[in-house]
CSV table of C-alpha atoms in Angstrom, one decimal:
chain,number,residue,atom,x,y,z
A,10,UNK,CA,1.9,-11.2,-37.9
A,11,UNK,CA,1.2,-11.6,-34.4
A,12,UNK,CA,-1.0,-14.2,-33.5
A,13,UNK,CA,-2.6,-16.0,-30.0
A,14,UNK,CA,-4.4,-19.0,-29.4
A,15,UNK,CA,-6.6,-18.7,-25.8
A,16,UNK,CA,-7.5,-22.6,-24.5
A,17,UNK,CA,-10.9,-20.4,-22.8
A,18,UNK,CA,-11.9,-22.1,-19.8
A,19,UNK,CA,-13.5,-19.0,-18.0
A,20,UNK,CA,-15.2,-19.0,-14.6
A,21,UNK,CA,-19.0,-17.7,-14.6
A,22,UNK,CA,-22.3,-17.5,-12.2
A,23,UNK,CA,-23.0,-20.8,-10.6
A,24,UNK,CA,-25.7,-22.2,-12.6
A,25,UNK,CA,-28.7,-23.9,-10.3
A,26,UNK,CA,-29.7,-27.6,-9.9
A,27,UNK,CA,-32.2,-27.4,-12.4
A,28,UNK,CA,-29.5,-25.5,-15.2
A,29,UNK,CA,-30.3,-28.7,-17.6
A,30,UNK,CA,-34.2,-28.1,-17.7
A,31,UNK,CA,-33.5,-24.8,-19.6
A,32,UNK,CA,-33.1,-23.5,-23.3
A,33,UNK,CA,-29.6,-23.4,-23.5
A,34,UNK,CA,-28.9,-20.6,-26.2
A,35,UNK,CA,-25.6,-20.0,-24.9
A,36,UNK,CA,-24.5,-24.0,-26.1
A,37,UNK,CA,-23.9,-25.0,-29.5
A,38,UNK,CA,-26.2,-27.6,-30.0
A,39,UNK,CA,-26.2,-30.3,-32.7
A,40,UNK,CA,-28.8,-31.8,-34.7
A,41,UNK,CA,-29.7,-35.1,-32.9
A,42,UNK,CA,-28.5,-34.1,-29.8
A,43,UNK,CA,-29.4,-32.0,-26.4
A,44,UNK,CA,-25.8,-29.8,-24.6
A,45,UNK,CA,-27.3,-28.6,-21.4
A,46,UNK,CA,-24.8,-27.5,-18.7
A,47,UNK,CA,-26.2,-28.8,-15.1
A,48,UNK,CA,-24.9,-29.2,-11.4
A,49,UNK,CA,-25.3,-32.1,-10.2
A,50,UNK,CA,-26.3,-32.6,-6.5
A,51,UNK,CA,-24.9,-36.1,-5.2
A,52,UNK,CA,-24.6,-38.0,-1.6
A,53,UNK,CA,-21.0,-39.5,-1.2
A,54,UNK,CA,-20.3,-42.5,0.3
A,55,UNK,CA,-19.7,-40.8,3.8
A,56,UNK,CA,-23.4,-39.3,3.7
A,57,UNK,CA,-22.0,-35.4,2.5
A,58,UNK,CA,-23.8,-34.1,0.0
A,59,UNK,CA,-21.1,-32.5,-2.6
A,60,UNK,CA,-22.7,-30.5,-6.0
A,61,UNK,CA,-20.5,-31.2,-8.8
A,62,UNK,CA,-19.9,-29.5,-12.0
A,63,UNK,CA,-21.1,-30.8,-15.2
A,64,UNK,CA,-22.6,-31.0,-18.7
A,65,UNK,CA,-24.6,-33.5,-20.3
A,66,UNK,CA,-24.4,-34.3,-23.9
A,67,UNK,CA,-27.2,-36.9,-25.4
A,68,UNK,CA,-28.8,-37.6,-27.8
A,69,UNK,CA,-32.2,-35.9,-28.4
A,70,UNK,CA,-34.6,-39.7,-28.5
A,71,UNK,CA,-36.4,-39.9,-25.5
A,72,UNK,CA,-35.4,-43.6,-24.4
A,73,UNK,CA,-32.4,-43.8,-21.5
A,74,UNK,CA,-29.4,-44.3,-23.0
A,75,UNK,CA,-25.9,-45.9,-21.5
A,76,UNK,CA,-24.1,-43.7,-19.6
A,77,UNK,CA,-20.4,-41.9,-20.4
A,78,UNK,CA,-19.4,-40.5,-17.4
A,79,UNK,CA,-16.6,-38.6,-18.2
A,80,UNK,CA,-14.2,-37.0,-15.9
A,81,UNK,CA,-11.4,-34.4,-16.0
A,82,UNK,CA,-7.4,-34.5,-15.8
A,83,UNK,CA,-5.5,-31.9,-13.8
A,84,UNK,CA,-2.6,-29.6,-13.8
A,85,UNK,CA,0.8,-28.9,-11.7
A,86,UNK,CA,-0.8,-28.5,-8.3
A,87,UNK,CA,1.1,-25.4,-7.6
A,88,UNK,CA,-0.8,-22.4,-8.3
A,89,UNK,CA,-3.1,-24.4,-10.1
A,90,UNK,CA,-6.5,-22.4,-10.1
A,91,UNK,CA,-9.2,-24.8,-9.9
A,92,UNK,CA,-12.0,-22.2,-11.3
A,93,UNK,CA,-10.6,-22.0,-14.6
A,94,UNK,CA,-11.4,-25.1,-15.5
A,95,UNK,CA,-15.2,-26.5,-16.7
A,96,UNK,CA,-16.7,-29.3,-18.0
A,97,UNK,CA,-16.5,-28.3,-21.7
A,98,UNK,CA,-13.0,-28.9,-22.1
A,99,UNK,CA,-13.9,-32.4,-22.8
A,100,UNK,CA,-16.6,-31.8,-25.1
A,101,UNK,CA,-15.3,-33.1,-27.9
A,102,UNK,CA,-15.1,-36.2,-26.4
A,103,UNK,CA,-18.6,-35.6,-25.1
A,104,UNK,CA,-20.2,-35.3,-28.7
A,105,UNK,CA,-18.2,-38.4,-30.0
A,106,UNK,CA,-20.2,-40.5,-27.2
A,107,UNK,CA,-23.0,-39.2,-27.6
A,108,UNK,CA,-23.5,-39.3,-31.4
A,109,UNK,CA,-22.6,-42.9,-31.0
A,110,UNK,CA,-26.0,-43.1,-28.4
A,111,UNK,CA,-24.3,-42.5,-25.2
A,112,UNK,CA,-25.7,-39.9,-22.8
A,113,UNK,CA,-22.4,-38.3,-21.9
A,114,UNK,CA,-22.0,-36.7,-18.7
A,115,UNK,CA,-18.6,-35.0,-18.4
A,116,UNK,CA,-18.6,-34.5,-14.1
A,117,UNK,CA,-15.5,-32.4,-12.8
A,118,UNK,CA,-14.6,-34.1,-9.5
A,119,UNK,CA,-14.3,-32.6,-6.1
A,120,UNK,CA,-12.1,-29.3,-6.2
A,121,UNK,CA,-12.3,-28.5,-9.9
A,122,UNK,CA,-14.4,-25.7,-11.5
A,123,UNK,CA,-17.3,-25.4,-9.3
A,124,UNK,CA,-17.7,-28.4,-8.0
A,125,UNK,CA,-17.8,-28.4,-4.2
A,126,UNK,CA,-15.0,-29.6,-1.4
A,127,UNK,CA,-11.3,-30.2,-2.2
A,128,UNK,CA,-9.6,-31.8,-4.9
A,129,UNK,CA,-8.3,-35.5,-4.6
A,130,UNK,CA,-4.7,-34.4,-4.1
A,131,UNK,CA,-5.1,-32.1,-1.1
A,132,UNK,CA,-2.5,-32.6,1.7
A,133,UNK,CA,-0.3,-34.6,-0.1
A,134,UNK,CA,2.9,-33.7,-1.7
A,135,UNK,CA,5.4,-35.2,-4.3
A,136,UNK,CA,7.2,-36.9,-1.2
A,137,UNK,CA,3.6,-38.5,0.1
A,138,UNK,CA,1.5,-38.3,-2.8
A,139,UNK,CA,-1.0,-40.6,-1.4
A,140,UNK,CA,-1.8,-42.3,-4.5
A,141,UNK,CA,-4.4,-44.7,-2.3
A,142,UNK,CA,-6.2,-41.8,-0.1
A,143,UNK,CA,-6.7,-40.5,-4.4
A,144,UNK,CA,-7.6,-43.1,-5.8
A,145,UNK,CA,-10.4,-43.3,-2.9
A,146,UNK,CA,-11.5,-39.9,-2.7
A,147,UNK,CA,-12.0,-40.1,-6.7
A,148,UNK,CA,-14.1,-43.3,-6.3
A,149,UNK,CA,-16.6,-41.5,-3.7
A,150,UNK,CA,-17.3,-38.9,-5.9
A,151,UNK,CA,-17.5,-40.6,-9.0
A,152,UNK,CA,-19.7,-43.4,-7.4
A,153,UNK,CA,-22.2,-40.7,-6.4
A,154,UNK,CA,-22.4,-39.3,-10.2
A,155,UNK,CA,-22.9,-42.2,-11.6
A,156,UNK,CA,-25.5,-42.6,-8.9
A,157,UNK,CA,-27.5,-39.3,-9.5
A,158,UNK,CA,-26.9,-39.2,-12.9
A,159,UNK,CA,-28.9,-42.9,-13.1
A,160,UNK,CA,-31.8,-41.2,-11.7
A,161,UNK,CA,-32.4,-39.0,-15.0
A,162,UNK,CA,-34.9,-40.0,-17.2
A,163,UNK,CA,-32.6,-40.0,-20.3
A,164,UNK,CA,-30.3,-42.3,-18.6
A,165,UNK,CA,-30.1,-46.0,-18.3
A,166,UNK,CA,-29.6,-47.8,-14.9
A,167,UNK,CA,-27.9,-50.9,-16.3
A,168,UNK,CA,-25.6,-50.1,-18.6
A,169,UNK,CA,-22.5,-47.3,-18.3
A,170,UNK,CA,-18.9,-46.7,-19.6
A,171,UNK,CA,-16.0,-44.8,-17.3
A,172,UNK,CA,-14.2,-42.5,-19.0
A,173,UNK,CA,-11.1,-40.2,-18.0
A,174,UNK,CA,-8.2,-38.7,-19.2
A,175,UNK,CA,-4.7,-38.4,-17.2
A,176,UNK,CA,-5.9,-38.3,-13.4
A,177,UNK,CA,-9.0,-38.9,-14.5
A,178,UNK,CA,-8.0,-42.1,-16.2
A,179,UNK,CA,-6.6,-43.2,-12.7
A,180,UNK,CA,-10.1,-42.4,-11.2
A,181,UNK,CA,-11.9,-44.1,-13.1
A,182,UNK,CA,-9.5,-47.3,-12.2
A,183,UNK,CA,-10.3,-46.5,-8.9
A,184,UNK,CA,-13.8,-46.7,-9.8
A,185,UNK,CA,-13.7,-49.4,-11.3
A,186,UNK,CA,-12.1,-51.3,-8.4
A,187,UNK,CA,-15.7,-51.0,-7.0
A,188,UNK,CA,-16.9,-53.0,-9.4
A,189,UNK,CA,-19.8,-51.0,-9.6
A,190,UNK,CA,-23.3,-53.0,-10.9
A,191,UNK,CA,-23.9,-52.2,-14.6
A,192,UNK,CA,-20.7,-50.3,-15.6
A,193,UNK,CA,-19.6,-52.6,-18.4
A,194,UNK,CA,-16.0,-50.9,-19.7
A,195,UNK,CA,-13.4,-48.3,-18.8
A,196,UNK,CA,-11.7,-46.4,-21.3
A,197,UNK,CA,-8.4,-45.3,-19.7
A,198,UNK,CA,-6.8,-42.2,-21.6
A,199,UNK,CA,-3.1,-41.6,-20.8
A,200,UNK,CA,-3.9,-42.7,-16.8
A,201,UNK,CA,-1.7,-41.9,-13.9
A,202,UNK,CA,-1.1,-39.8,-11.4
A,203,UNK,CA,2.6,-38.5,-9.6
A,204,UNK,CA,4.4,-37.4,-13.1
A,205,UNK,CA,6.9,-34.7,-13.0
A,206,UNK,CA,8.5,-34.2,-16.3
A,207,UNK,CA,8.0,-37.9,-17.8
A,208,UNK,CA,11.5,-38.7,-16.1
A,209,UNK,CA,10.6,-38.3,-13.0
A,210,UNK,CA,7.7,-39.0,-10.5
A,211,UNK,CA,6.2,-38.8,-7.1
A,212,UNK,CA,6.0,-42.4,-5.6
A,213,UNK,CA,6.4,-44.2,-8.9
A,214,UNK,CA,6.6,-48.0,-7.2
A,215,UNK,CA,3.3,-46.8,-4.7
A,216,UNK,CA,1.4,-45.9,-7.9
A,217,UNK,CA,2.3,-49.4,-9.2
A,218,UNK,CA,1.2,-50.9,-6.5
A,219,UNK,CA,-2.1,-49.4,-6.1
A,220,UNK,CA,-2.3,-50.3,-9.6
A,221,UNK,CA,-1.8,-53.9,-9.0
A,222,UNK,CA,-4.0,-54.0,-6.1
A,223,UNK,CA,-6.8,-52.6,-8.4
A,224,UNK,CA,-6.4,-54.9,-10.9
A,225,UNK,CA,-6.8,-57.9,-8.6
A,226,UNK,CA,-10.4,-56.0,-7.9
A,227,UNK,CA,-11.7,-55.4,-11.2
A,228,UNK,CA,-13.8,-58.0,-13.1
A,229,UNK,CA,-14.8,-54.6,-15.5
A,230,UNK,CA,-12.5,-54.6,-19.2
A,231,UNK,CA,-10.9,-51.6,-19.8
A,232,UNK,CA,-9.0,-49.8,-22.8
A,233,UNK,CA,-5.6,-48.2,-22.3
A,234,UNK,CA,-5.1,-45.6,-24.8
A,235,UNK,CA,-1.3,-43.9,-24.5
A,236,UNK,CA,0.0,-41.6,-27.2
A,237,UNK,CA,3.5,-42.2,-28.6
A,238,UNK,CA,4.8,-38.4,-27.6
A,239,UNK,CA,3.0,-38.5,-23.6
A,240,UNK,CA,5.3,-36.3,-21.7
A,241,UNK,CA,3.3,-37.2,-19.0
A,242,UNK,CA,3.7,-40.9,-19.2
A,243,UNK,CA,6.1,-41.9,-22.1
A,244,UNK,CA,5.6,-45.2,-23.7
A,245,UNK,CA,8.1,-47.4,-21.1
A,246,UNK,CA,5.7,-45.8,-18.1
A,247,UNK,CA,2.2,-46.8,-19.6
A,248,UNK,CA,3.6,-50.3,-20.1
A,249,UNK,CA,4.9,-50.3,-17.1
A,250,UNK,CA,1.4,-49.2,-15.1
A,251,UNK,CA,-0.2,-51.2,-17.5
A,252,UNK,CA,1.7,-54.3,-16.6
A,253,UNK,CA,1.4,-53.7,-12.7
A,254,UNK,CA,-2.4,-53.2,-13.3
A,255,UNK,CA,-2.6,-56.8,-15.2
A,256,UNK,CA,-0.9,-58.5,-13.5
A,257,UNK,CA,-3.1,-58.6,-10.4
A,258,UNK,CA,-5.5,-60.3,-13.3
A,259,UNK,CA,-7.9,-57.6,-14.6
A,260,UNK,CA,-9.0,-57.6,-18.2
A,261,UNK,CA,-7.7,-55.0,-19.9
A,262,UNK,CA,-6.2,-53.6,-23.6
A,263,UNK,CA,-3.5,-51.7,-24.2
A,264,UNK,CA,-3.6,-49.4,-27.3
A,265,UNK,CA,-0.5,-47.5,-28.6
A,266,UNK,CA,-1.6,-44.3,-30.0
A,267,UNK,CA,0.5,-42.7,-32.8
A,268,UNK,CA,2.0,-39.2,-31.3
A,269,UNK,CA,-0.4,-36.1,-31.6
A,270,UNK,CA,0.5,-32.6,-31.4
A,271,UNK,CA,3.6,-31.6,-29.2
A,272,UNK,CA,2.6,-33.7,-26.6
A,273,UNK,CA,-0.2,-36.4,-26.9
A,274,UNK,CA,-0.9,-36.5,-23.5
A,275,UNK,CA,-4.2,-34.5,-23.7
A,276,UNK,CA,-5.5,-35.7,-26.9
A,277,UNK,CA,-8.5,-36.8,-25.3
A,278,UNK,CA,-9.8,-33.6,-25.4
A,279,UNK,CA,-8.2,-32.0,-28.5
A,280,UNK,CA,-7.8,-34.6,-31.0
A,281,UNK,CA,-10.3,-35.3,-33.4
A,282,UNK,CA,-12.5,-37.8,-32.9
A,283,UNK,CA,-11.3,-39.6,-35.9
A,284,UNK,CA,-7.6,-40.1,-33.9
A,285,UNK,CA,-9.2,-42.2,-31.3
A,286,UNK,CA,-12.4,-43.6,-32.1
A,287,UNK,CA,-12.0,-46.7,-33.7
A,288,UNK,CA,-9.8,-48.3,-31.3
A,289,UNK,CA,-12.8,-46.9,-28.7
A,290,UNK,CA,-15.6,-48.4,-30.8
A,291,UNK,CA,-14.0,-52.1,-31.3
A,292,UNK,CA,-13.2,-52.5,-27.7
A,293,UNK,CA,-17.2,-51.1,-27.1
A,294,UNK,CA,-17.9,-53.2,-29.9
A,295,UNK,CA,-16.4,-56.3,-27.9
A,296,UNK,CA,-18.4,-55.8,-24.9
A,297,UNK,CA,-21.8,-55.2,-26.8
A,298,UNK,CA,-21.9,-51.7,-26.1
A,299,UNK,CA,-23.4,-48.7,-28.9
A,300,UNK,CA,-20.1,-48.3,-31.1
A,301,UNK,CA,-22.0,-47.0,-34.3
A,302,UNK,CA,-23.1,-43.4,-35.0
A,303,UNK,CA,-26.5,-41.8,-34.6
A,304,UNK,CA,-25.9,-38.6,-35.5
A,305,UNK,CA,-23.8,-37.0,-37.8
A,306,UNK,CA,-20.6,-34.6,-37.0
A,307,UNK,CA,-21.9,-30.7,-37.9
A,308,UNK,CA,-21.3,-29.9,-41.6
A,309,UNK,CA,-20.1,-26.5,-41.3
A,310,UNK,CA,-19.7,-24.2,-44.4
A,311,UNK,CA,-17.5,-21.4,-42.9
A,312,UNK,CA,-15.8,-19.2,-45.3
A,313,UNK,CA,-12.0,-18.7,-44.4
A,314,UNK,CA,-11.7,-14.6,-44.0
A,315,UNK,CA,-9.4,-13.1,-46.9
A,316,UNK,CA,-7.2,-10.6,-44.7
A,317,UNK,CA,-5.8,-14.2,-43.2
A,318,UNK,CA,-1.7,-15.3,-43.8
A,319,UNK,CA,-1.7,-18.5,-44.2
A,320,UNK,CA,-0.9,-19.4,-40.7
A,321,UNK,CA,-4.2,-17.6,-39.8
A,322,UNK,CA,-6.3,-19.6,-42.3
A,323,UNK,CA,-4.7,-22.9,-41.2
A,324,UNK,CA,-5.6,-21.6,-37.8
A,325,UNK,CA,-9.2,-21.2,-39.1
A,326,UNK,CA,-9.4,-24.5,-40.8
A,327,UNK,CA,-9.0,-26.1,-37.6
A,328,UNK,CA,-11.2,-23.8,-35.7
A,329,UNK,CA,-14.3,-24.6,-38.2
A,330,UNK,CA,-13.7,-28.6,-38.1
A,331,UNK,CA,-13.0,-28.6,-34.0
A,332,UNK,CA,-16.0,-29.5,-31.8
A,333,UNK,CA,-14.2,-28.0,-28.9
A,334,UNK,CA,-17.2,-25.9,-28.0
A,335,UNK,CA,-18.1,-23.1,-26.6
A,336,UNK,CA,-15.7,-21.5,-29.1
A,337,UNK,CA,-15.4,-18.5,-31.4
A,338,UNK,CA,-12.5,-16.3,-33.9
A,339,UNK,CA,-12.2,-13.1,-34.1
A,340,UNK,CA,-9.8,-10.9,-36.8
A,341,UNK,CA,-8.9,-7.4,-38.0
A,342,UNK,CA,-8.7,-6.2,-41.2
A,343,UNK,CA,-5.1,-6.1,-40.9
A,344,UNK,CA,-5.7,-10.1,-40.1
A,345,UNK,CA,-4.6,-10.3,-36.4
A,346,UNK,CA,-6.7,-13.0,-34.9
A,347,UNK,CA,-7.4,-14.6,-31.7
A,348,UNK,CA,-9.3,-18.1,-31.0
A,349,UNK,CA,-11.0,-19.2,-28.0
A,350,UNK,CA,-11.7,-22.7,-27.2
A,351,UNK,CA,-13.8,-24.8,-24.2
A,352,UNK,CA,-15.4,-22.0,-22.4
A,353,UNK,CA,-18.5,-22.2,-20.8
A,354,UNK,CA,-20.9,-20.1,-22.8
A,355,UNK,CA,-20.7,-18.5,-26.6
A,356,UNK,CA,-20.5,-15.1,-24.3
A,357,UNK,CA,-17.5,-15.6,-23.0
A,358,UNK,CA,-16.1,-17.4,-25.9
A,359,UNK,CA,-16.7,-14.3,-27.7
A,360,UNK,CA,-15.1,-12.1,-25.0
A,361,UNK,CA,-11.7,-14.4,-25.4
A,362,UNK,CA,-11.6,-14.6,-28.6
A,363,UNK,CA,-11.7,-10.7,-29.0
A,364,UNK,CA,-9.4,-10.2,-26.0
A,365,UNK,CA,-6.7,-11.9,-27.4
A,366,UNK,CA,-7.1,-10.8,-31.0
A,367,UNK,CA,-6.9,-7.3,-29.1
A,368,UNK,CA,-3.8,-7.8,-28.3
A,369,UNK,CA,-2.1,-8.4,-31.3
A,370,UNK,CA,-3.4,-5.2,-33.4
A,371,UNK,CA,-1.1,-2.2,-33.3
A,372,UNK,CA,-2.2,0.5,-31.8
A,373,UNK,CA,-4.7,2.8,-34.4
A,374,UNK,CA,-5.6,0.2,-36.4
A,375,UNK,CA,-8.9,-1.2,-36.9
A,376,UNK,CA,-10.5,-2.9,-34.0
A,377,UNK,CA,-11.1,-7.0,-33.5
A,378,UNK,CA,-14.7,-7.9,-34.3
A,379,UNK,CA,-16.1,-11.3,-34.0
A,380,UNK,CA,-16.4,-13.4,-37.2
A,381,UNK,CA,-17.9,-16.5,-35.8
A,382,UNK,CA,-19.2,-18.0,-32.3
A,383,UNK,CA,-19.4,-21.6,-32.3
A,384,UNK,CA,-20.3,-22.7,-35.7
A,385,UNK,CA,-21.9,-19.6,-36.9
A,386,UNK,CA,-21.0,-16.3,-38.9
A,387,UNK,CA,-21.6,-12.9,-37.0
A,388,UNK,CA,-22.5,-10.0,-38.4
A,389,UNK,CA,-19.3,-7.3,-38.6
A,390,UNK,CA,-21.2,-4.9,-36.3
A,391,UNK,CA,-22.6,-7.3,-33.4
A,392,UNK,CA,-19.2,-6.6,-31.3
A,393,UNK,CA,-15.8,-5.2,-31.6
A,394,UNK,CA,-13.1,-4.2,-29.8
């Protein structure tokens, strides 16, 4: 049986300044906690304004919270299409903060999704990479989140965790360089920038130095979580960062992660929380941060469909214990499937899902129809294809 898996990270209408203030039935939401998708207007250190794609996950209490700002990875930079990505591919990630009292703002930096201006590695190339000119660029924006995002009456001025994943992770080093007043950790996930094939990279020894310099900077502790099967950054490369980053004297923890999936490098935002959490909540823990839960992970009772193989069901099992939202399945009754992950609303989540499900049926057989958005059951009828 054919089979296809869509990772959904869809491009849709620019959603206004004020996008958080509204009911948000397109967002799964979660009991003890607000999802609301926002732009975020900011002022960079320059004196540009920039509006920056987001989505805020927190819980539903009325008293500021510390901050996660969260920020995205990237992909090969040729033909990478920056509007195909959106804040919700982290949102996993997003929920485990925030259930554990965080309010968790997952901010795409310059050049990604819809967030204004160009990307931190514009103009350079694998020959000048630029690693510094990065590193800076990153800071800027991120600075200026962390700034508007302080201004929100659910958020607290004074306390705030950095959070990224791949180039993200080296970001939020760069951030952290800064020293910025009340951020009290970082929590670096598979961090780097310049990697080719995990054999090769762009600049390896200026990486390492920028690395250095930054750690001579930072006064904030910060986690280093690598995953035994990175193809990005293999084990001998995070210790070597790592050890470049340390040794100009900055407090930090490096955590070997057992290997997930086919390559660990983006289990960030597609592991369970469970994988990475604890090592997360003791280093928290260890600079008297929130580490323990105050909400609880959705309960969902979702009955496997009976035309699945059991690839399809394993498939299914996954789906209903993933909190990779926006998300949704749709079958046959021949039990051709098709699964949508991290798009922006339950719409187009739908729309994936039934796309690719589409494909797989022959032709004249029954049509797709959606059997679930998010973490509920839809009726055979609501929409087929």
């Amino acid at each position: 049986m054919r089979v296809a898996i869509a990772l959904a990270m869809l491009l849709s209408e620019a959603l206004p300044a004020w996008a958080d203030a509204l009911p948000a039935p397109q967002n799964q939401q979660v009991a003890g906690l607000i999802r609301t998708p926002m732009m975020l207007p900011v002022t960079l250190e320059n004196g540009q304004p920039a509006l920056l794609d987001a989505f805020v996950t927190r819980p539903a209490n009325s008293e500021p919270a510390p901050v996660a700002l969260i920020t995205n990875g990237t992909a090969d930079t040729a033909g990478f299409d920056r509007f195909v990505m959106n804040p919700n591919r982290y949102a996993s990630t997003a929920m485990a903060f925030a259930r554990h009292g965080y309010a968790a703002v997952v901010v795409l930096r310059q050049g990604y999704g819809q967030s204004s201006g160009a990307a931190e590695y514009a103009g350079g190339s694998c020959a000048q990479p630029h690693h510094r000119l990065a590193g800076e660029r990153d800071r800027s924006t991120l600075l200026a989140a962390l700034k508007a995002i302080r201004q929100q009456p659910w958020a607290s001025p004074k306390q705030a965790v950095l959070v990224g994943i791949s180039s993200g992770g080296f970001a939020m080093l760069a951030t952290g360089a800064a020293n910025p007043p009340g951020v009290q950790a970082i929590i670096n996930f598979d961090g780097g920038r310049g990697a080719l094939d995990g054999k090769s990279f762009c600049d390896q020894p200026g990486l390492l130095k920028v690395l250095t310099d930054y750690g001579k900077r930072t006064t904030i502790p910060s986690l280093w979580l690598y995953a035994a099967n990175d193809r990005a950054f293999p084990p001998a490369t995070a210790k070597a960062m790592f050890s470049a980053y340390q040794r100009g004297g900055a407090p930090a923890q490096f955590v070997a992660m057992p290997a997930f999936g086919v390559n660990g490098h983006t289990f960030m935002d597609s592991a369970p929380e469970a994988f990475w959490w604890s090592p997360a909540a003791h280093f928290l823990q260890q600079q008297a941060l929130p580490y323990q839960p105050i909400a609880a992970l959705p309960q969902t009772q979702l009955p496997v469909p009976s035309v699945l193989n059991e690839e399809g069901r394993k498939a299914f099992q996954e789906y209903a214990a993933s909190q990779r939202y926006e998300k949704a399945f749709a079958i046959d009754a021949q039990g051709d499937w098709g699964v949508a992950y991290w798009a922006r609303t339950r719409d187009e989540a739908a729309e994936s899902a039934l796309g690719y499900c589409a494909k797989q049926r022959e032709a004249g057989k029954a049509r797709c129809h959606l059997y679930t958005i998010n973490n509920e059951v839809v009726p055979e009828q609501t929409v087929q294809r």
